[in-house]
Coordinates of C-alpha atoms and ligand atoms in Angstrom, one line a residue:
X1 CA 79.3 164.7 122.9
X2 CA 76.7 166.7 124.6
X3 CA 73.1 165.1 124.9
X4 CA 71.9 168.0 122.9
X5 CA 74.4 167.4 119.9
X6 CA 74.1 163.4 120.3
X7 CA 70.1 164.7 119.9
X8 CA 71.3 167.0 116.9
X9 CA 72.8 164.1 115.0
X10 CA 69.8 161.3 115.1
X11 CA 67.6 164.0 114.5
X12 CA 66.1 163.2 111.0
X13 CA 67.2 166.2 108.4
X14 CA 66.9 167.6 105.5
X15 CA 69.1 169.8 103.3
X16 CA 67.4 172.7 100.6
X17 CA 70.4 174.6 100.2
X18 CA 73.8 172.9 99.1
X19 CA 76.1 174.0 96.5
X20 CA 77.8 170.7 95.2
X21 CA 80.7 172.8 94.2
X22 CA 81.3 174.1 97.7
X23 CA 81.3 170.5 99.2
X24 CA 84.9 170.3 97.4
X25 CA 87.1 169.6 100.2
X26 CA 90.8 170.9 100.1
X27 CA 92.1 166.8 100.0
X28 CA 89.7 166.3 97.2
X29 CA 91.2 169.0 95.3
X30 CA 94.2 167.8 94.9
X31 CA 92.9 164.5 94.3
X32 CA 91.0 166.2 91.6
X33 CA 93.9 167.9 90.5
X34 CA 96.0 165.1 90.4
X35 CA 94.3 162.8 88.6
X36 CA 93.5 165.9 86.1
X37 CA 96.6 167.4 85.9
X38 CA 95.4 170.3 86.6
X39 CA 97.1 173.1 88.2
X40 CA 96.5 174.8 91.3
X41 CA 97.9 177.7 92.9
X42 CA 98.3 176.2 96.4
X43 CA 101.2 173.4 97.4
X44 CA 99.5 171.8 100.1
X45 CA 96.0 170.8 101.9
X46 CA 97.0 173.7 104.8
X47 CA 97.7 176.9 102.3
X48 CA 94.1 175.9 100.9
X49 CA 92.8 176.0 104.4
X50 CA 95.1 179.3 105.3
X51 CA 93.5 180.8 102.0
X52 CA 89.6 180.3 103.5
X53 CA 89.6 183.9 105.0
X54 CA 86.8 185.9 103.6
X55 CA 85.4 189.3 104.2
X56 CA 82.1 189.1 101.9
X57 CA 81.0 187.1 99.5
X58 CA 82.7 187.8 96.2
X59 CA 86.3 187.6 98.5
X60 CA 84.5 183.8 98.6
X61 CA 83.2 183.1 95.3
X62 CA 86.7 184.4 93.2
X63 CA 87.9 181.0 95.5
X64 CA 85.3 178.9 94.9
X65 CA 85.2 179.3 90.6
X66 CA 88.7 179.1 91.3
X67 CA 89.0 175.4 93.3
X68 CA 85.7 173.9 90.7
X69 CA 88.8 174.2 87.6
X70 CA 89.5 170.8 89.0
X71 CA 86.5 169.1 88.5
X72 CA 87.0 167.7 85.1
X73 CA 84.8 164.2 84.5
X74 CA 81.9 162.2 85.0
X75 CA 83.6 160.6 88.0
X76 CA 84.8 164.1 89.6
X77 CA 81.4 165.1 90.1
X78 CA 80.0 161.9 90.9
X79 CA 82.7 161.3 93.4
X80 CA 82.1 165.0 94.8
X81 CA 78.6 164.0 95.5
X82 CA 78.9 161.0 96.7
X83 CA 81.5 162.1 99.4
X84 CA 78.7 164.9 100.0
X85 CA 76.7 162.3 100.9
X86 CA 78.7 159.9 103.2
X87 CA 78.5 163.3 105.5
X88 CA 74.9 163.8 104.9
X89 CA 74.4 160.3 106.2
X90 CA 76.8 160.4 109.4
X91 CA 74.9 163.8 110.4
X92 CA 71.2 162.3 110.0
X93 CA 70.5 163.7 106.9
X94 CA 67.8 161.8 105.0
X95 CA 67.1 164.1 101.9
X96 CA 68.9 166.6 99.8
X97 CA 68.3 169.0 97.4
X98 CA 71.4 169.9 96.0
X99 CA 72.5 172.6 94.0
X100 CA 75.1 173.1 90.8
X101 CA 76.0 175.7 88.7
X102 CA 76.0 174.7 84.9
X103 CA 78.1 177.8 83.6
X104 CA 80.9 177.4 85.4
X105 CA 81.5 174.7 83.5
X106 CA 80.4 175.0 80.4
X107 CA 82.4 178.3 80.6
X108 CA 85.5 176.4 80.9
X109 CA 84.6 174.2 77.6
X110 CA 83.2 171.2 79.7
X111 CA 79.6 169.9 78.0
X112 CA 76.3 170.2 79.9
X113 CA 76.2 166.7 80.5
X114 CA 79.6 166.2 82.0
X115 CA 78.2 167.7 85.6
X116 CA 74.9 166.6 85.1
X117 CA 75.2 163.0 84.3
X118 CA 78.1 163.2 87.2
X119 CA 75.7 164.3 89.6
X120 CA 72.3 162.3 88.9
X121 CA 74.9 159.0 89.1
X122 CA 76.3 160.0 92.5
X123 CA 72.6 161.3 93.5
X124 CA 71.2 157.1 92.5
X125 CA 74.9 156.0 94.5
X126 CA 73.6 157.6 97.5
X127 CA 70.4 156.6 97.1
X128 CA 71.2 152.9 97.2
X129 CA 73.9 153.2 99.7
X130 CA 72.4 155.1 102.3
X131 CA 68.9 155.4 101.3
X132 CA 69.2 159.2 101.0
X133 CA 66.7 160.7 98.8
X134 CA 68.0 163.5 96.7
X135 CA 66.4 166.4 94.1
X136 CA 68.9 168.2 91.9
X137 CA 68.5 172.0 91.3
X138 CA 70.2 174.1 88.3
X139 CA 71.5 177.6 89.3
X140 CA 71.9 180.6 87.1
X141 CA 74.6 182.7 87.8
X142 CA 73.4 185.7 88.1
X143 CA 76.2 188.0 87.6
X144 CA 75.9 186.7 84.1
X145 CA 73.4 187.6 81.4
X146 CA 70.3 186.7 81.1
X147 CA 70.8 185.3 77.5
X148 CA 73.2 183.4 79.4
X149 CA 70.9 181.8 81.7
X150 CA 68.3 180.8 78.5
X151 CA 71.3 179.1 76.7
X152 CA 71.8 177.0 80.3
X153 CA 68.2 175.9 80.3
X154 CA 68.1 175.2 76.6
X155 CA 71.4 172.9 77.4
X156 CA 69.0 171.6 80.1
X157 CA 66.3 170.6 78.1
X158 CA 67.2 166.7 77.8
X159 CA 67.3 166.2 81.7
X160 CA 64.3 168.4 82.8
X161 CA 62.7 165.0 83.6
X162 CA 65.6 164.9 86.4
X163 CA 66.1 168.2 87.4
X164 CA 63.1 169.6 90.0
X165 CA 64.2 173.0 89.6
X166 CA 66.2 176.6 88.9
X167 CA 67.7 178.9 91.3
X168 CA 69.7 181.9 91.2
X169 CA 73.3 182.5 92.7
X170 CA 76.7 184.3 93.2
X171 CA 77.4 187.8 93.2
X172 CA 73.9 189.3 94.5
X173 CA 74.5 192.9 94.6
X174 CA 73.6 194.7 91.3
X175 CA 72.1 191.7 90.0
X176 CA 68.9 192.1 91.3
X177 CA 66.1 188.8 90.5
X178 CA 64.2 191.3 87.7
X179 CA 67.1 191.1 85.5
X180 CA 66.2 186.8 85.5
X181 CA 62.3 187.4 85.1
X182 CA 62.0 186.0 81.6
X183 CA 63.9 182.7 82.3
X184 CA 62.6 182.0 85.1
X185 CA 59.0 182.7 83.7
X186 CA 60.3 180.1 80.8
X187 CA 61.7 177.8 83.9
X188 CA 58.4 178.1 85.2
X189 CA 56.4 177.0 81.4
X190 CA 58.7 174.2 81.7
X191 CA 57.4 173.0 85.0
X192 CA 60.5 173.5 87.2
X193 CA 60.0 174.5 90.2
X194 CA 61.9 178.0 91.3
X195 CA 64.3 179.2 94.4
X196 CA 66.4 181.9 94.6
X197 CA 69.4 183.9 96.8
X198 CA 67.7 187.0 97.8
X199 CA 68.5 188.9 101.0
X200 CA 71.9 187.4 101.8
X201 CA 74.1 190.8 101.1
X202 CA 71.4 192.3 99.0
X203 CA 68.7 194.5 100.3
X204 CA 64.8 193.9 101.2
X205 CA 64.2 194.9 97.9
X206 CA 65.3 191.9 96.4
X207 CA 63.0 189.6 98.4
X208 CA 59.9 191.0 96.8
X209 CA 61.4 190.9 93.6
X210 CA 62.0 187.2 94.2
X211 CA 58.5 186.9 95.6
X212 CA 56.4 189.2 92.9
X213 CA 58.8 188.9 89.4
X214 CA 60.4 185.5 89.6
X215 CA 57.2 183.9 92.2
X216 CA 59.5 181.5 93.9
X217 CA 58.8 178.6 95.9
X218 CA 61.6 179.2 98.2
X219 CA 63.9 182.0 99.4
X220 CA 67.8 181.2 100.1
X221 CA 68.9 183.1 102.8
X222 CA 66.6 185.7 103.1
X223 CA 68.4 187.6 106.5
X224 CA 67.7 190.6 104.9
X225 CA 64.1 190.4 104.8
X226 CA 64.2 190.8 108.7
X227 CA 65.1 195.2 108.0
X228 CA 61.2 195.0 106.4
X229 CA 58.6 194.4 108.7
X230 CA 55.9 194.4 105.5
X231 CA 58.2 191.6 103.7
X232 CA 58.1 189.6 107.1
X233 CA 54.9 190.1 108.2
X234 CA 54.5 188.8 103.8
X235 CA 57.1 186.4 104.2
X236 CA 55.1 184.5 108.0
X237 CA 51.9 184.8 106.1
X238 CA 52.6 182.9 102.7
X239 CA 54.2 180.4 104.7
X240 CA 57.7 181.4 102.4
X241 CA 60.5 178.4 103.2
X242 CA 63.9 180.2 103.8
X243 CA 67.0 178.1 103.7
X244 CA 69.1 179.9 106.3
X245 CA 72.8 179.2 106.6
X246 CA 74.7 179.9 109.5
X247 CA 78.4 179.0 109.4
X248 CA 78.1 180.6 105.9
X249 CA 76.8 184.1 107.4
X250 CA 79.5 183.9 109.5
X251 CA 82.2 183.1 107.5
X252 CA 80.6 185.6 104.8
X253 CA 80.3 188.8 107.8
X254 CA 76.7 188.5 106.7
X255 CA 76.7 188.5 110.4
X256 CA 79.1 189.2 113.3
X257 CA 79.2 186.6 115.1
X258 CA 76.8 183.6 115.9
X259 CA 75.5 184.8 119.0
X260 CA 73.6 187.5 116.8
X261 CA 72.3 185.3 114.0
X262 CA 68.7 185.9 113.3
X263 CA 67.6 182.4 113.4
X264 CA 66.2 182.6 116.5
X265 CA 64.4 186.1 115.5
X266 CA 62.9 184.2 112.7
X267 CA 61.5 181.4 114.3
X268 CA 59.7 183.7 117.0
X269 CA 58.8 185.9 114.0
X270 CA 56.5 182.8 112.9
X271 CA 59.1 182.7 109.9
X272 CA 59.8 179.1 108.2
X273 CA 63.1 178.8 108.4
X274 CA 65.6 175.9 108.1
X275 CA 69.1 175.2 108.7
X276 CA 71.4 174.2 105.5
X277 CA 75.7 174.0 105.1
X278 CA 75.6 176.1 101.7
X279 CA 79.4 175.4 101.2
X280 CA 80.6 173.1 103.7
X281 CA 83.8 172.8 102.5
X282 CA 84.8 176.3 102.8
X283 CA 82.4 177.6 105.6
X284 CA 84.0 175.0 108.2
X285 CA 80.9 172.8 108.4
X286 CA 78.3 170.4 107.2
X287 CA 74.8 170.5 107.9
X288 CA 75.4 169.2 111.6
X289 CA 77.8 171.6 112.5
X290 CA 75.1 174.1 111.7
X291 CA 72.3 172.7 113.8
X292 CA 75.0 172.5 116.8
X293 CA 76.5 175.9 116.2
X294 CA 73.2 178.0 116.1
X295 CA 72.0 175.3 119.3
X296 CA 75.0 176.5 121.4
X297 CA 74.7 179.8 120.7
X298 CA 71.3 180.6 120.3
X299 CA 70.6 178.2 122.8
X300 CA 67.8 177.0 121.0
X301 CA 65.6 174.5 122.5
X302 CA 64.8 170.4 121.3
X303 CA 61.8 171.9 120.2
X304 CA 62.8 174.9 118.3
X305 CA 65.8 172.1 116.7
X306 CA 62.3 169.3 115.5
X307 CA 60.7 172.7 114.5
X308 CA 63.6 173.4 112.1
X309 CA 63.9 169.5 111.4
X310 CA 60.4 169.6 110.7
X311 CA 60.5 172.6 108.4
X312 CA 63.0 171.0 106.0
X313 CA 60.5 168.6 105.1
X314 CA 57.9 170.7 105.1
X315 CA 59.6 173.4 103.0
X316 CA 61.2 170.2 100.7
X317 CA 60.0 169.8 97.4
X318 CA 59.0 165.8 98.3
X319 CA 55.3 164.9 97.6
X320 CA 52.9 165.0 100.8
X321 CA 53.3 161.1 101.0
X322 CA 57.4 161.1 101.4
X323 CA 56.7 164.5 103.9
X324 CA 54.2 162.9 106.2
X325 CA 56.6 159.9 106.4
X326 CA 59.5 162.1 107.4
X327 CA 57.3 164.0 110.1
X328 CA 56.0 160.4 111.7
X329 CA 60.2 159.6 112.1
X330 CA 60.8 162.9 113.5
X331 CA 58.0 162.2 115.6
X332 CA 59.3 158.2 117.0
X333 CA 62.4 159.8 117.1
X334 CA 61.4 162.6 119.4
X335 CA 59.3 159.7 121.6
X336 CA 61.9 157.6 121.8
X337 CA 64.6 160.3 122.6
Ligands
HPA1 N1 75.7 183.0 97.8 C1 75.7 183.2 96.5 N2 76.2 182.4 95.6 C2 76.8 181.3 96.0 C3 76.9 181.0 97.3 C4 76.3 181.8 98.3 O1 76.3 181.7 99.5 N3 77.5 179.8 97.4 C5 77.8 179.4 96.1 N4 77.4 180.3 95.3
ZN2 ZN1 74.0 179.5 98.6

């Protein structure tokens, strides 16, 4: 190991975007699938792998709804998050907020509670096993109705004391953040905080919809925003968290190749950007492999890497209290190392 990616590992981190349905590795599925009897139209761990080959994002999310058919129980998703996690912890990640996606399955008949109560047990597992802190987030998917997305937060309404927020995912072109302004303005009445996709294939457009109709706290993704200089000059000013994903932009030909990811652009832009796995399983990395890909090459500096450290707590939904502590480890961290 390099002494930049032994650096890149101690380094304390936190994650703000994470779908726990794209943490599904190919072993669990079958696992999953086994114990469920549920049937899947791969024979082995390697044609799941072979199958990971994606050109844009739906090519990826007609996979992903696919491979959650597995997830079935309680357990599932409190096993799925807890395995989540174990590599959160090995990579020096000390706080998560994850996301999930409600619909897909209660579309497939499964109750509300069946992923939620799943998740909030593997989120207290973690916490007492590796002292990881963790924040859940529900996401409306947004090539769905709106209807849809009030009957998901009326489902929600018993475990809104343990859910810190809504966002808004899949299929972002044609769904643009306006056609969610009511729900989120009802997410918002409800106290829930508010994050959404904007700007990862959709246009600069749908940042300031995000921004002005849906008033977000955070922005995940955001590339786009960089074709605007008004909505980046906006986006620098307001302070705007976005939870950038590299292997994901990648794998997604959100951008060519890694050498000309934005990060870097952002960061000298004044932007406050962080560095997140989105789907680990299926973008060929977890949080760490995202720090060291965009360190080698961007070749970013230790500094700009505790900037981006430092950002994910900053741009966390933690109180001020839990933050500052976070900052003073990054700090003896950065003293001793
Ligand atoms: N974009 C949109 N929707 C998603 C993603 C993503 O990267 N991952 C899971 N759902
Ligand atoms: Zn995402």
């Amino acid at each position: 190991m390099s002494d930049l990616d032994a650096f890149i590992a101690g380094l304390p981190k936190a994650e703000l975007h994470l779908h726990i349905e794209g943490s599904l590795e190919p072993e669990q599925m079958f696992e999953f699938g086994r114990r469920n009897r549920v049937d899947m139209p791969f024979k082995s761990v390697e044609d799941v792998r072979a199958a990971y080959e994606f050109s844009n994002l739906q090519d990826f999310l007609d996979i992903y709804y696919q491979g959650a058919g597995v997830l079935q129980t309680e357990e599932d998703f409190h096993d799925l998050a807890v395995a989540y996690f174990d590599r959160l912890a090995a990579d020096g990640g000390v706080h998560a907020e994850i996301f999930f996606d409600p619909q897909t399955h209660t579309d497939r008949g499964l109750p509300f509670s069946v992923a939620a109560d799943g998740l909030l047990a593997g989120m207290r597992t973690a916490e007492t096993k590796h002292g990881i802190s963790s924040k859940l987030i529900l996401c409306f998917l947004r090539h769905l109705e709106e209807d849809a997305a009030f009957d998901t937060l009326r489902a929600a309404e018993p475990y809104l004391d343990r859910i810190a927020g809504v966002g808004l995912d899949s299929s972002e072109v044609g769904h643009p953040p306006s056609k969610f302004a009511n729900v989120y303005k009802a997410a918002g009445e409800r106290g829930l905080l508010k994050v959404a996709h904007a700007g990862e294939e959709g246009p600069p457009e749908y940042v300031w919809e995000a921004l002005d109709l849906l008033k977000v706290d955070r922005i995940d993704h955001g590339n786009r925003s960089l074709e605007d200089a008004a909505l980046t000059a906006r986006l620098a000013a307001m302070d705007m968290t976005l939870t950038v994903c590299p292997l994901s932009n990648h794998k997604l030909c959100v951008v060519e190749d890694m050498t000309r990811h934005p990060l870097k652009r952002m960061l000298d832009l004044g932007l406050h950007a962080t560095i997140n796995s989105d789907d680990p399983a299926y973008f060929g990395g977890y949080v760490g492999d995202n720090y060291r890909a965009v360190a080698g090459s961007l070749g970013l500096t230790k500094e700009e890497l505790v900037l981006l450290a430092r950002n994910s707590f900053t741009g966390s939904f933690l109180d001020e209290e839990r933050v500052a502590l976070h900052l003073q480890a990054i700090d003896a961290y950065v003293a001793a190392n």
